[in-house]
XYZ file of N, CA and C in Angstrom:
747
model
N 14.290 12.199 35.138
C 13.759 11.854 33.826
C 14.910 11.824 32.825
N 15.020 10.750 32.075
C 16.023 10.606 31.034
C 15.291 10.547 29.697
N 15.736 11.341 28.726
C 15.090 11.331 27.414
C 16.128 11.101 26.322
N 15.676 10.539 25.208
C 16.544 10.264 24.067
C 15.747 10.461 22.788
N 16.309 11.184 21.813
C 15.649 11.393 20.534
C 16.094 10.319 19.552
N 15.135 9.844 18.735
C 15.422 8.848 17.717
C 15.073 9.431 16.360
N 15.933 9.216 15.379
C 15.704 9.691 14.021
C 15.421 8.512 13.096
N 14.599 8.762 12.085
C 14.396 7.775 11.032
C 13.314 6.751 11.299
N 12.549 6.890 12.392
C 11.449 5.971 12.635
C 10.321 6.254 11.649
N 9.672 5.211 11.179
C 8.667 5.320 10.133
C 7.313 4.883 10.681
N 6.273 5.683 10.404
C 4.927 5.351 10.852
C 4.496 3.996 10.304
N 3.864 3.208 11.184
C 3.341 1.917 10.780
C 4.341 0.781 10.843
N 5.623 1.071 11.087
C 6.642 0.034 11.140
C 6.757 -0.531 12.559
N 7.233 -1.775 12.645
C 7.378 -2.466 13.930
C 8.833 -2.355 14.409
N 8.997 -2.094 15.700
C 10.324 -1.937 16.289
C 10.386 -2.679 17.622
N 11.608 -2.867 18.114
C 11.817 -3.405 19.457
C 12.828 -2.538 20.182
N 12.510 -2.174 21.410
C 13.414 -1.423 22.271
C 14.064 -2.396 23.249
N 15.396 -2.419 23.294
C 16.128 -3.323 24.177
C 16.921 -2.505 25.206
N 16.871 -2.920 26.450
C 17.694 -2.288 27.477
C 17.916 -3.272 28.628
N 18.941 -2.994 29.435
C 19.263 -3.802 30.615
C 18.907 -3.017 31.867
N 18.452 -3.710 32.895
C 18.109 -3.039 34.147
C 18.532 -3.902 35.331
N 18.785 -3.241 36.467
C 19.161 -3.940 37.695
C 18.782 -3.081 38.884
N 18.630 -3.710 40.038
C 18.339 -3.030 41.282
C 19.636 -2.818 42.053
N 19.877 -1.567 42.468
C 21.086 -1.283 43.243
C 20.949 -1.874 44.639
N 21.990 -2.547 45.072
C 21.948 -3.225 46.373
C 21.678 -2.240 47.506
N 20.845 -2.667 48.454
C 20.537 -1.915 49.674
C 19.768 -0.617 49.411
N 19.102 -0.534 48.244
C 18.241 0.613 47.934
C 16.817 0.122 47.728
N 15.825 0.979 47.967
C 14.431 0.573 47.716
C 14.233 0.219 46.248
N 13.319 -0.716 45.994
C 13.045 -1.129 44.621
C 12.324 0.003 43.883
N 12.872 0.477 42.767
C 12.245 1.572 42.028
C 11.228 1.046 41.010
N 10.329 1.905 40.622
C 9.431 1.631 39.502
C 9.626 2.741 38.476
N 9.784 2.359 37.222
C 9.975 3.388 36.194
C 9.191 3.006 34.945
N 8.876 3.998 34.166
C 8.152 3.776 32.917
C 9.007 4.218 31.737
N 8.777 3.587 30.604
C 9.407 3.967 29.349
C 8.295 4.382 28.396
N 8.413 5.596 27.851
C 7.357 6.114 26.985
C 7.895 6.595 25.657
N 6.980 6.769 24.717
C 7.306 7.291 23.396
C 6.218 8.274 23.007
N 6.611 9.540 22.822
C 5.664 10.595 22.434
C 4.451 10.650 23.353
N 4.702 10.480 24.672
C 3.632 10.601 25.646
C 2.881 9.316 25.923
N 3.129 8.261 25.159
C 2.473 6.970 25.384
C 3.413 6.038 26.135
N 2.883 5.351 27.145
C 3.687 4.430 27.944
C 3.878 3.126 27.176
N 5.158 2.750 26.965
C 5.463 1.483 26.306
C 5.548 0.341 27.309
N 6.113 0.609 28.486
C 6.253 -0.435 29.492
C 6.492 0.194 30.860
N 6.119 -0.507 31.914
C 6.430 -0.143 33.298
C 7.234 -1.285 33.907
N 8.386 -0.952 34.493
C 9.287 -1.973 35.014
C 9.636 -1.687 36.472
N 9.904 -2.791 37.210
C 10.350 -2.673 38.603
C 11.453 -3.704 38.841
N 12.713 -3.333 38.617
C 13.806 -4.302 38.796
C 13.930 -4.712 40.264
N 14.183 -6.008 40.451
C 14.295 -6.516 41.823
C 15.610 -7.237 42.086
N 16.354 -7.524 41.013
C 17.612 -8.253 41.157
C 18.789 -7.300 41.004
N 19.867 -7.585 41.736
C 21.075 -6.772 41.588
C 21.856 -7.183 40.336
N 21.438 -8.276 39.691
C 22.050 -8.716 38.437
C 21.259 -8.128 37.271
N 21.972 -7.706 36.242
C 21.313 -7.087 35.105
C 20.409 -8.082 34.380
N 19.201 -7.606 34.062
C 18.252 -8.374 33.274
C 17.984 -7.624 31.970
N 17.860 -8.375 30.888
C 17.569 -7.768 29.590
C 16.060 -7.693 29.369
N 15.623 -6.557 28.860
C 14.194 -6.331 28.603
C 14.037 -5.976 27.132
N 13.050 -6.557 26.496
C 12.728 -6.266 25.104
C 11.270 -5.825 25.028
N 11.031 -4.636 24.431
C 9.679 -4.071 24.356
C 9.332 -3.834 22.882
N 8.447 -4.643 22.296
C 8.023 -4.379 20.914
C 7.034 -3.220 20.864
N 7.088 -2.450 19.799
C 6.117 -1.367 19.626
C 5.982 -1.028 18.146
N 4.870 -0.409 17.816
C 4.582 0.040 16.456
C 4.208 1.507 16.508
N 4.810 2.321 15.661
C 4.428 3.722 15.602
C 3.021 3.840 15.049
N 2.201 4.669 15.696
C 0.815 4.866 15.288
C 0.761 5.312 13.833
N 0.097 4.523 12.985
C 0.042 4.875 11.575
C -1.279 5.519 11.187
N -2.061 5.940 12.196
C -3.327 6.599 11.887
C -3.296 8.082 12.228
N -2.355 8.524 13.067
C -2.271 9.929 13.468
C -0.855 10.427 13.271
N -0.755 11.577 12.631
C 0.535 12.227 12.410
C 0.466 13.626 13.003
N 1.328 13.916 13.981
C 1.378 15.245 14.595
C 2.474 16.057 13.914
N 2.072 17.158 13.289
C 3.007 17.968 12.520
C 3.557 19.143 13.309
N 2.801 19.696 14.235
C 3.315 20.673 15.202
C 2.700 20.349 16.556
N 3.439 20.652 17.634
C 2.999 20.203 18.958
C 2.700 21.342 19.921
N 2.495 22.555 19.406
C 2.183 23.677 20.280
C 3.386 24.498 20.680
N 4.586 24.070 20.285
C 5.784 24.861 20.542
C 5.921 25.959 19.503
N 7.025 26.667 19.561
C 7.276 27.753 18.618
C 8.417 27.399 17.675
N 8.393 28.035 16.492
C 9.482 27.920 15.516
C 9.791 26.466 15.162
N 8.731 25.748 14.784
C 8.868 24.343 14.411
C 8.804 24.184 12.895
N 9.479 23.168 12.402
C 9.358 22.758 11.012
C 9.534 21.244 10.967
N 8.566 20.544 10.384
C 8.602 19.086 10.343
C 8.246 18.605 8.946
N 8.649 17.373 8.640
C 8.299 16.759 7.368
C 8.312 15.246 7.538
N 7.312 14.581 6.971
C 7.199 13.130 6.998
C 6.867 12.658 5.588
N 7.697 11.746 5.048
C 7.552 11.322 3.664
C 7.332 9.827 3.569
N 6.479 9.435 2.626
C 6.398 8.023 2.272
C 7.774 7.614 1.755
N 8.226 6.416 2.143
C 9.640 6.078 1.958
C 10.031 5.717 0.527
N 9.055 5.548 -0.351
C 9.351 5.251 -1.749
C 8.624 6.242 -2.645
N 9.226 6.622 -3.785
C 8.518 7.508 -4.703
C 7.243 6.847 -5.223
N 6.230 7.655 -5.484
C 4.980 7.154 -6.042
C 4.861 7.603 -7.495
N 4.105 6.847 -8.265
C 3.901 7.157 -9.667
C 2.959 8.342 -9.824
N 3.323 9.291 -10.688
C 2.453 10.411 -11.021
C 1.898 10.170 -12.421
N 0.645 9.759 -12.533
C 0.114 9.375 -13.837
C 0.002 10.561 -14.788
N 0.287 10.309 -16.045
C 0.134 11.334 -17.070
C -1.292 11.389 -17.587
N -2.111 10.390 -17.218
C -3.513 10.366 -17.608
C -4.317 9.727 -16.483
N -5.620 10.016 -16.412
C -6.466 9.449 -15.377
C -6.470 10.287 -14.106
N -7.063 9.714 -13.061
C -7.227 10.416 -11.790
C -6.587 9.644 -10.645
N -6.196 10.381 -9.604
C -5.923 9.771 -8.312
C -6.447 10.701 -7.224
N -6.753 10.113 -6.068
C -7.429 10.834 -4.991
C -6.616 10.737 -3.705
N -6.526 11.856 -3.007
C -5.900 11.923 -1.689
C -6.962 12.352 -0.687
N -7.026 11.662 0.438
C -7.964 12.025 1.503
C -7.245 11.994 2.844
N -7.572 12.924 3.711
C -7.083 12.925 5.085
C -7.968 13.838 5.921
N -7.839 13.725 7.231
C -8.559 14.595 8.158
C -7.550 15.477 8.880
N -7.779 16.772 8.826
C -6.893 17.759 9.459
C -7.581 18.328 10.691
N -6.805 18.567 11.751
C -7.360 19.209 12.953
C -6.303 20.080 13.611
N -6.703 21.298 13.960
C -5.832 22.205 14.709
C -6.295 22.257 16.160
N -5.354 22.489 17.056
C -5.663 22.577 18.486
C -4.689 23.553 19.125
N -4.749 23.671 20.443
C -3.899 24.634 21.141
C -4.323 26.047 20.793
N -3.357 26.918 20.498
C -3.675 28.306 20.151
C -4.313 28.430 18.766
N -4.101 27.441 17.916
C -4.667 27.435 16.548
C -4.329 28.735 15.814
N -3.096 29.235 16.014
C -2.713 30.568 15.526
C -1.745 30.553 14.352
N -0.970 29.497 14.178
C 0.028 29.478 13.093
C 0.651 28.084 13.039
N 1.385 27.820 12.002
C 1.265 28.475 10.708
C 0.369 27.643 9.805
N 0.704 26.358 9.631
C -0.091 25.504 8.776
C 0.660 24.262 8.373
N 0.113 23.554 7.366
C 0.724 22.318 6.889
C 0.661 22.277 5.366
N 1.350 21.303 4.782
C 1.204 21.026 3.361
C 1.086 19.521 3.155
N 0.399 19.148 2.085
C 0.559 17.821 1.496
C 1.389 18.058 0.249
N 2.605 17.527 0.236
C 3.597 17.974 -0.736
C 4.128 16.843 -1.593
N 4.641 17.256 -2.759
C 5.332 16.388 -3.708
C 6.735 16.965 -3.904
N 7.771 16.101 -3.905
C 9.136 16.600 -4.094
C 10.038 15.483 -4.549
N 11.200 15.855 -5.076
C 12.164 14.879 -5.576
C 13.483 14.893 -4.822
N 13.575 15.676 -3.741
C 14.841 15.750 -3.006
C 15.119 14.452 -2.260
N 14.078 13.816 -1.717
C 14.279 12.562 -0.996
C 13.601 12.558 0.353
N 13.801 11.475 1.101
C 13.068 11.279 2.348
C 13.569 12.159 3.490
N 14.686 12.841 3.318
C 15.193 13.748 4.350
C 14.857 15.210 4.046
N 14.060 15.451 3.032
C 13.743 16.828 2.639
C 12.991 17.551 3.747
N 13.420 18.776 4.049
C 12.778 19.609 5.061
C 13.048 21.064 4.756
N 11.989 21.864 4.738
C 12.136 23.284 4.504
C 11.969 24.095 5.766
N 11.790 25.414 5.595
C 11.588 26.315 6.722
C 10.114 26.603 6.916
N 9.588 27.624 6.239
C 8.180 27.973 6.363
C 7.295 26.797 5.969
N 6.361 26.435 6.858
C 5.470 25.282 6.699
C 6.230 23.962 6.599
N 7.532 23.976 6.880
C 8.349 22.800 6.666
C 8.556 22.505 5.193
N 8.149 23.442 4.318
C 8.109 23.208 2.866
C 9.038 24.127 2.083
N 8.967 25.427 2.351
C 9.747 26.393 1.580
C 11.239 26.184 1.864
N 11.990 25.937 0.821
C 13.410 25.661 0.970
C 13.791 24.250 0.573
N 12.805 23.374 0.337
C 13.113 22.041 -0.175
C 13.691 22.183 -1.584
N 14.763 21.468 -1.862
C 15.437 21.607 -3.139
C 14.735 20.879 -4.272
N 14.972 21.362 -5.493
C 14.412 20.719 -6.664
C 12.961 21.094 -6.894
N 12.322 20.493 -7.903
C 10.920 20.800 -8.175
C 10.009 20.311 -7.049
N 9.013 21.114 -6.719
C 8.063 20.772 -5.663
C 6.671 21.235 -6.069
N 5.676 20.687 -5.404
C 4.291 21.131 -5.528
C 3.604 20.792 -4.215
N 2.558 21.552 -3.856
C 1.953 21.301 -2.557
C 0.553 21.882 -2.442
N -0.302 21.138 -1.758
C -1.559 21.667 -1.235
C -1.255 22.231 0.140
N -1.643 23.483 0.391
C -1.248 24.165 1.617
C -2.466 24.622 2.423
N -2.346 24.504 3.740
C -3.358 24.984 4.684
C -2.711 26.042 5.563
N -3.380 27.190 5.730
C -2.839 28.282 6.538
C -3.773 28.647 7.682
N -3.191 28.755 8.896
C -3.917 29.219 10.081
C -3.626 30.672 10.427
N -2.494 31.186 9.970
C -1.972 32.470 10.451
C -2.825 33.632 9.952
N -3.231 34.507 10.881
C -4.122 35.622 10.551
C -3.424 36.727 9.767
N -2.095 36.676 9.675
C -1.377 37.650 8.871
C -1.549 37.439 7.378
N -2.093 36.283 6.985
C -2.447 35.988 5.598
C -3.907 35.563 5.575
N -4.451 35.354 4.390
C -5.799 34.793 4.299
C -5.779 33.412 4.943
N -6.699 33.181 5.874
C -6.783 31.878 6.521
C -7.574 30.945 5.601
N -6.886 29.964 5.041
C -7.536 29.104 4.073
C -6.550 28.124 3.474
N -6.606 27.948 2.153
C -5.788 26.936 1.498
C -5.355 27.416 0.124
N -4.488 26.633 -0.499
C -4.061 26.910 -1.871
C -3.313 25.697 -2.382
N -3.132 25.643 -3.706
C -2.277 24.632 -4.314
C -1.229 25.362 -5.130
N 0.048 25.042 -4.879
C 1.137 25.739 -5.566
C 1.997 24.739 -6.320
N 2.560 25.200 -7.422
C 3.454 24.382 -8.234
C 4.899 24.843 -8.116
N 5.184 25.662 -7.108
C 6.546 26.111 -6.854
C 6.821 25.994 -5.368
N 7.963 26.496 -4.937
C 8.382 26.317 -3.555
C 8.127 27.582 -2.741
N 6.875 28.065 -2.772
C 6.496 29.277 -2.065
C 5.347 28.997 -1.110
N 5.064 29.985 -0.255
C 3.898 29.942 0.633
C 3.376 31.375 0.775
N 2.449 31.580 1.685
C 1.920 32.898 2.078
C 0.874 33.448 1.118
N 0.480 32.698 0.102
C -0.587 33.134 -0.793
C -1.724 32.124 -0.685
N -2.828 32.519 -0.042
C -3.897 31.577 0.257
C -5.252 32.133 -0.168
N -6.234 31.243 -0.243
C -7.592 31.582 -0.645
C -8.558 31.159 0.452
N -9.627 31.927 0.619
C -10.621 31.622 1.647
C -11.298 30.277 1.369
N -11.693 29.604 2.424
C -12.427 28.340 2.303
C -13.865 28.476 2.808
N -14.416 29.679 2.704
C -15.828 29.896 2.999
C -16.214 29.548 4.429
N -17.260 28.727 4.563
C -17.785 28.389 5.889
C -17.002 27.274 6.583
N -16.003 26.742 5.929
C -15.157 25.723 6.556
C -13.872 26.398 7.029
N -13.672 26.404 8.342
C -12.521 27.088 8.932
C -11.554 26.083 9.534
N -10.311 26.106 9.041
C -9.280 25.250 9.623
C -8.942 25.681 11.050
N -9.230 26.946 11.399
C -8.943 27.461 12.742
C -9.996 27.068 13.766
N -11.073 26.421 13.342
C -12.177 26.102 14.249
C -11.791 25.082 15.306
N -10.803 24.243 15.006
C -10.477 23.143 15.911
C -11.287 21.895 15.633
N -12.266 21.985 14.728
C -13.050 20.809 14.359
C -12.263 19.945 13.381
N -12.478 18.643 13.387
C -11.854 17.800 12.355
C -12.399 18.187 10.980
N -11.488 18.463 10.051
C -11.855 18.855 8.693
C -11.416 17.743 7.743
N -12.389 17.125 7.081
C -12.061 16.122 6.080
C -11.630 16.821 4.792
N -10.492 16.400 4.264
C -9.940 16.985 3.042
C -9.907 15.905 1.967
N -10.486 16.217 0.825
C -10.377 15.331 -0.334
C -9.804 16.123 -1.500
N -8.767 15.577 -2.129
C -8.135 16.193 -3.290
C -8.178 15.194 -4.441
N -8.895 15.544 -5.497
C -8.984 14.676 -6.673
C -8.130 15.281 -7.778
N -7.079 14.564 -8.159
C -6.142 15.012 -9.187
C -6.560 14.403 -10.525
N -6.846 15.245 -11.499
C -7.226 14.802 -12.838
C -6.110 15.189 -13.801
N -5.317 14.195 -14.214
C -4.165 14.483 -15.071
C -4.594 14.913 -16.464
N -5.731 14.418 -16.942
C -6.189 14.783 -18.280
C -6.662 16.231 -18.334
N -7.433 16.640 -17.326
C -7.932 18.013 -17.277
C -6.946 18.972 -16.618
N -5.890 18.414 -16.011
C -4.885 19.201 -15.289
C -5.555 20.054 -14.205
N -6.359 19.385 -13.379
C -7.065 20.054 -12.291
C -6.878 19.290 -10.991
N -7.075 19.998 -9.884
C -7.203 19.398 -8.562
C -8.486 19.937 -7.959
N -9.405 19.043 -7.615
C -10.658 19.450 -6.987
C -10.568 19.210 -5.490
N -10.669 20.286 -4.740
C -10.568 20.279 -3.281
C -11.981 20.278 -2.696
N -12.279 19.300 -1.842
C -13.554 19.259 -1.127
C -13.273 19.168 0.364
N -13.783 20.128 1.123
C -13.584 20.195 2.570
C -14.911 19.982 3.276
N -14.890 19.230 4.370
C -16.096 18.993 5.168
C -15.764 19.162 6.634
N -16.454 20.086 7.307
C -16.354 20.219 8.762
C -17.232 19.125 9.353
N -16.616 18.156 10.031
C -17.357 16.986 10.496
C -18.243 17.272 11.707
N -18.101 18.454 12.299
C -18.955 18.843 13.434
C -20.114 19.709 12.952
N -19.794 20.768 12.213
C -20.818 21.692 11.731
C -21.493 21.206 10.451
N -20.861 20.219 9.778
C -21.366 19.644 8.528
C -21.414 20.669 7.392
N -20.596 21.710 7.476
C -20.457 22.648 6.370
C -19.452 22.086 5.374
N -19.576 22.482 4.107
C -18.679 21.983 3.069
C -18.176 23.134 2.210
N -17.087 22.876 1.522
C -16.512 23.853 0.593
C -15.821 23.096 -0.519
N -15.966 23.582 -1.750
C -15.323 22.955 -2.907
C -14.674 24.018 -3.779
N -13.480 23.699 -4.272
C -12.799 24.583 -5.204
C -11.990 23.709 -6.171
N -11.886 24.159 -7.431
C -11.081 23.452 -8.415
C -9.909 24.329 -8.836
N -8.698 23.794 -8.677
C -7.476 24.461 -9.125
C -7.181 23.988 -10.545
N -6.831 24.899 -11.411
C -6.562 24.557 -12.805
C -5.075 24.709 -13.122
N -4.667 24.125 -14.255
C -3.269 24.216 -14.672
C -2.330 23.399 -13.812
N -2.829 22.317 -13.191
C -2.012 21.485 -12.305
C -1.516 20.273 -13.091
N -0.281 20.346 -13.567
C 0.329 19.280 -14.356
C 1.538 18.737 -13.586
N 1.271 17.830 -12.664
C 2.324 17.331 -11.786
C 3.406 16.582 -12.556
N 3.007 15.807 -13.568
C 3.994 15.012 -14.301
C 5.005 15.888 -15.023
N 4.553 17.046 -15.518
C 5.485 17.964 -16.181
C 6.411 18.633 -15.176
N 5.882 19.023 -14.024
C 6.676 19.716 -13.009
C 7.676 18.774 -12.340
N 7.228 17.556 -12.000
C 8.020 16.665 -11.155
C 8.572 15.444 -11.875
N 8.064 15.128 -13.058
C 8.433 13.876 -13.707
C 7.420 12.793 -13.387
N 7.757 11.557 -13.713
C 6.809 10.454 -13.548
C 6.713 9.956 -12.123
N 7.645 10.320 -11.256
C 7.627 9.848 -9.877
C 7.997 10.988 -8.932
N 7.504 10.900 -7.692
C 7.854 11.898 -6.677
C 7.612 11.318 -5.295
N 8.315 11.862 -4.315
C 8.023 11.547 -2.922
C 6.828 12.381 -2.477
N 5.929 11.770 -1.704
C 4.759 12.486 -1.191
C 4.766 12.406 0.327
N 4.213 13.426 0.950
C 4.151 13.423 2.406
C 3.592 14.722 2.933
N 3.677 14.872 4.235
C 3.150 16.046 4.911
C 4.281 16.842 5.551
N 4.170 18.150 5.481
C 5.073 19.037 6.210
C 4.240 19.977 7.063
N 4.857 20.559 8.078
C 4.140 21.502 8.937
C 5.105 22.453 9.604
N 4.565 23.542 10.107
C 5.415 24.501 10.794
C 4.622 25.543 11.543
N 5.320 26.229 12.438
C 4.790 27.415 13.104
C 5.959 28.316 13.471
N 5.672 29.479 14.001
C 6.724 30.442 14.306
C 6.543 31.028 15.686
N 6.408 32.378 15.758
C 6.186 33.025 17.046
C 4.822 32.714 17.610
N 3.849 32.477 16.735
C 2.535 31.965 17.132
C 2.521 30.473 16.841
N 1.661 29.728 17.524
C 1.783 28.274 17.460
C 0.427 27.590 17.352
N 0.495 26.282 17.220
C -0.683 25.420 17.175
C -0.224 23.979 17.345
N -1.177 23.126 17.638
C -0.963 21.688 17.543
C -1.760 21.217 16.335
N -1.082 20.598 15.371
C -1.736 20.215 14.126
C -1.534 18.722 13.869
N -2.637 18.031 13.593
C -2.571 16.600 13.348
C -3.281 16.254 12.046
N -2.832 15.150 11.459
C -3.460 14.574 10.275
C -3.771 13.115 10.586
N -4.979 12.677 10.262
C -5.383 11.291 10.468
C -6.052 10.766 9.203
N -6.233 9.447 9.166
C -7.044 8.772 8.143
C -6.570 9.094 6.725
N -5.265 9.063 6.518
C -4.722 9.376 5.196
C -4.881 8.204 4.242
N -5.228 8.508 2.996
C -5.244 7.489 1.951
C -4.950 8.151 0.618
N -4.388 7.369 -0.305
C -4.104 7.813 -1.673
C -4.352 6.630 -2.581
N -5.176 6.811 -3.606
C -5.414 5.735 -4.547
C -5.775 6.299 -5.913
N -5.561 5.491 -6.945
C -5.920 5.893 -8.302
C -7.275 5.314 -8.646
N -7.848 5.731 -9.772
C -9.176 5.286 -10.161
C -9.223 3.803 -10.473
N -8.055 3.187 -10.701
C -8.005 1.764 -10.995
C -7.781 0.904 -9.769
N -7.680 1.551 -8.572
C -7.405 0.814 -7.343
C -8.579 0.955 -6.386
N -8.899 -0.142 -5.680
C -9.999 -0.103 -4.729
C -9.541 0.235 -3.321
N -8.229 0.095 -3.044
C -7.688 0.440 -1.734
C -6.460 1.289 -1.891
N -6.107 1.989 -0.816
C -4.957 2.884 -0.856
C -3.655 2.094 -0.887
N -2.724 2.426 -1.815
C -1.422 1.767 -1.809
C -0.488 2.300 -0.743
N -0.871 3.383 -0.049
C -0.025 3.992 0.974
C -0.738 3.913 2.320
């Protein structure tokens, strides 16, 4: 098995993988597969002793984002490649579906805002340690803290609030909706367990993103775990303002 890591690939973008292959003379014809993150891109069986060029187009899945994969001591971050506008008035809404799997033991994820850039990556939750002003909605699985969520306007973690009958540790897909009201300086969090059909709502006050971050910021997801682990995914992400009918991201 031969493996190679690639940096800088962006979800939803189209790519082509190019390589040359040949059959070694007087050896049985081999069959090999080329995969990406567990998905098979192509299966090849070279038959000529002369090199042939192969081109395999592929698109990174833009509906599912895996933030931790069940290993230990992970920290990841994925950012939209251009800064987004943070309105000083009006509303915008963020929606996504979160799901934990594996041990479902640690640590959690964030939906974050930052000005460091597209390479920003922290330690805890993949968030703490990012330079410059930051803000984040945080989800925690770890039993050493309250298992739940919070919204922070600084670069900290480990302070969380219960989410009632909706448990991120359940392994069920949890729909998350965050409505940002710049006029009222609030974020209204609505959670729905899509299996049990339980819901939870909380409103965070004093959330003034434009003052903390300026008129623009990079947005994205970060995740992490430590000695305890989980597999954490985000799907069906959208972000739109009250004046837009579809998500610009």
